[in-house]
Coordinates of C-alpha atoms in Angstrom, one line a residue:
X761 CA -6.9 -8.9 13.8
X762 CA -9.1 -11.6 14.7
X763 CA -7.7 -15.0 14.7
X764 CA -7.8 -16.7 10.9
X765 CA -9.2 -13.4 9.5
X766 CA -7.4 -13.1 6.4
X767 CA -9.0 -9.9 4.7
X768 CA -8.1 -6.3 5.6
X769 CA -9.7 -5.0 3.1
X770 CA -12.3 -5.9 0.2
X771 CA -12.5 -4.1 -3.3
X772 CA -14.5 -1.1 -3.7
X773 CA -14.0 -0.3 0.2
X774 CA -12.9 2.8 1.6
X775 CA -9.6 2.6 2.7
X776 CA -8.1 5.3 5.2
X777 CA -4.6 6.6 4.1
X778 CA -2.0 9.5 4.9
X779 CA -1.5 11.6 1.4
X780 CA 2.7 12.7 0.9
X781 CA 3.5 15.4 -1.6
X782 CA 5.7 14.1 -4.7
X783 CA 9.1 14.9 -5.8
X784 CA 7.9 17.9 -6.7
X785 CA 5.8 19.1 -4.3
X786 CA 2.4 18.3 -6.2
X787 CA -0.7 16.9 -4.5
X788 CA -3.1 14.0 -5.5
X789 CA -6.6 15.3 -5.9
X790 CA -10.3 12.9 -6.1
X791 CA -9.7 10.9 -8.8
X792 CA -6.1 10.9 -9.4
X793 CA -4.2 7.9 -9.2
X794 CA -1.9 7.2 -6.3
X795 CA 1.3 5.3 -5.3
X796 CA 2.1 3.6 -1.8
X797 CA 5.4 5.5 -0.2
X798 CA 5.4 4.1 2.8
X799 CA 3.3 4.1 6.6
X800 CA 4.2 6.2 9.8
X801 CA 2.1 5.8 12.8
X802 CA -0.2 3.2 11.9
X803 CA -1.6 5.0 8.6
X804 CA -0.1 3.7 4.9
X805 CA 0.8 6.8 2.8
X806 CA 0.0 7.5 -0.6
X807 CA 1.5 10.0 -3.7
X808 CA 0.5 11.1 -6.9
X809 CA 2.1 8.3 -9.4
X810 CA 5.2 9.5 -10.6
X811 CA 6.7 5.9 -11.7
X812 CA 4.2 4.2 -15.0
X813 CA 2.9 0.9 -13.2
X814 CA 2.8 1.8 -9.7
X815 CA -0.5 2.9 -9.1
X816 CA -2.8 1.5 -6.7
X817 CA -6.2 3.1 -7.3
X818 CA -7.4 6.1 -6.8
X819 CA -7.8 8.9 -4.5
X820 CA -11.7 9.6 -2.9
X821 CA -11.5 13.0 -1.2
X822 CA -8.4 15.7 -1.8
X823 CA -10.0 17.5 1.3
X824 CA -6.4 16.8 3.0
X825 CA -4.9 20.4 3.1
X826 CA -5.4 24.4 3.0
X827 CA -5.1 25.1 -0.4
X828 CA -3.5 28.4 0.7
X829 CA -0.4 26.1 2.3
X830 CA 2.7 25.5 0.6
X831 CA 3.9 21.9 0.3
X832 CA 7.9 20.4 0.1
X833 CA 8.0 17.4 -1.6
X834 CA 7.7 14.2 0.6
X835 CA 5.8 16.5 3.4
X836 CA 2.9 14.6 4.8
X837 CA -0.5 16.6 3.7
X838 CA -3.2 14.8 6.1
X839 CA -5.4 12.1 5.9
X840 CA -7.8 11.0 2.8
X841 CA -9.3 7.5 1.7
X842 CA -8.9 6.3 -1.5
X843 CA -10.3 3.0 -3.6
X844 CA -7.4 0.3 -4.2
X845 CA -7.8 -1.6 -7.5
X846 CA -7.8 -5.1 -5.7
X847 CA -8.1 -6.7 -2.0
X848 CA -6.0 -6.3 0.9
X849 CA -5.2 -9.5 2.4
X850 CA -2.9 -10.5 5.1
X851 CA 0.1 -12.8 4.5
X852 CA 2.8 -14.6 6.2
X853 CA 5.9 -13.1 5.5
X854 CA 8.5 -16.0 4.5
X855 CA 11.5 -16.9 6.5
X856 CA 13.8 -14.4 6.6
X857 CA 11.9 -11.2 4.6
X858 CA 11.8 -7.5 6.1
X859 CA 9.3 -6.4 3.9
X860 CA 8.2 -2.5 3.1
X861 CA 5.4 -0.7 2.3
X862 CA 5.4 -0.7 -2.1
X863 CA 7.7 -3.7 -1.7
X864 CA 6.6 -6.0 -5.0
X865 CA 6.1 -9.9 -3.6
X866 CA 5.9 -13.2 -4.8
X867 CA 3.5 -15.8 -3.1
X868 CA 5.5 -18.9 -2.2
X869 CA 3.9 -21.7 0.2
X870 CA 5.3 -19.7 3.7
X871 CA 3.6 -16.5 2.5
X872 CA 5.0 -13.5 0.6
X873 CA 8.0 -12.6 0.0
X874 CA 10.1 -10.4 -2.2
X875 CA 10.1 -10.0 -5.9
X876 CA 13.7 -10.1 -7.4
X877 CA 14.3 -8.9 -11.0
X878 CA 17.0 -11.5 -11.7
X879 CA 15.2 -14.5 -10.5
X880 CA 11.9 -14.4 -11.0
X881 CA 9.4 -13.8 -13.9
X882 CA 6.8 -10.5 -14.0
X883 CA 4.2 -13.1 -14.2
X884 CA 5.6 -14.0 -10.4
X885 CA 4.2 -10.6 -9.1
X886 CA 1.2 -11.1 -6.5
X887 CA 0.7 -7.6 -5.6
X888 CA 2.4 -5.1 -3.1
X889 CA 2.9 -4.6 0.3
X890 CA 0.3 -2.1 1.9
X891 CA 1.0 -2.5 5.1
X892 CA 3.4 -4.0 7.7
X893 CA 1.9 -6.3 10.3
X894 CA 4.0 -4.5 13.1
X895 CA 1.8 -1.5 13.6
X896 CA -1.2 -3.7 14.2
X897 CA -1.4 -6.7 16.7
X898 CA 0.7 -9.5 18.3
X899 CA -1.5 -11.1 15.3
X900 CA -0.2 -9.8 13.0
X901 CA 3.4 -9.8 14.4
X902 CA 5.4 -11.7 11.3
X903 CA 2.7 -10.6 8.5
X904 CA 2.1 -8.3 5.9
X905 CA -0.6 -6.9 4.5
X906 CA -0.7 -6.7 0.6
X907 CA -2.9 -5.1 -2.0
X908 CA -3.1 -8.4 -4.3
X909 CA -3.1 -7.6 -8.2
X910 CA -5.0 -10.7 -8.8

């Protein structure tokens, strides 16, 4: 990350992901709305959406496995791109946080950090984390990086 770049990625971009069978085994194909799960070396992965309201846009090439293979749930498939439905921006993360990937933040005046149920208001909800800033660059060090809903 370049010093005071801000922006991972803008809407409509491609953005490279690692697809992750479901609880059930089941595979996202083009088209089909995916969830973030979490990242393992350096690539954010993606699910079909089993939970309403957790999508994050939608898959752009299902060209991630045989379709002979057989697939456990939470088995890593391969890599795919898929289209999120708002930017990825980098954030501070606020004193204190250890933020995940699919973590739901707030945006305070240090940065991000979590949402919580009992305190805060779903009108509060900025967006959620896409990515943690430990797998990039000394940079990115103590950010996040977090597909904004607004």
């Amino acid at each position: 990350m370049v010093s005071g770049e801000v922006r991972l990625y803008d809407p409509g971009e491609k953005v490279d992901v690692e697809v992750v069978a479901d609880s059930t085994g089941a595979l996202p194909g083009r088209g089909d709305p995916v969830q973030l799960t979490g990242e393992d070396g350096g690539k954010t992965q993606v699910k079909l959406v089993e939970t309403d309201g957790d999508g994050v846009g939608a898959l752009l090439h299902d060209n991630h496995l045989d379709d002979e293979a057989d697939v456990a749930a939470g088995e890593v498939a391969g890599p795919s791109t898929f289209l999120a439905t708002g930017p990825i921006d980098w954030y501070d993360e606020s004193d204190g946080e250890n933020l995940s990937v699919n973590d739901v933040v707030v945006l305070t005046s240090d940065g991000v950090r979590a949402y919580v149920d009992a305190d805060d208001t779903v009108d509060m909800q900025y967006g959620r984390v896409f990515a943690t800033g430990t797998r990039a660059t000394a940079a990115t060090a103590q950010k996040v990086a977090v597909l904004r809903y607004k």
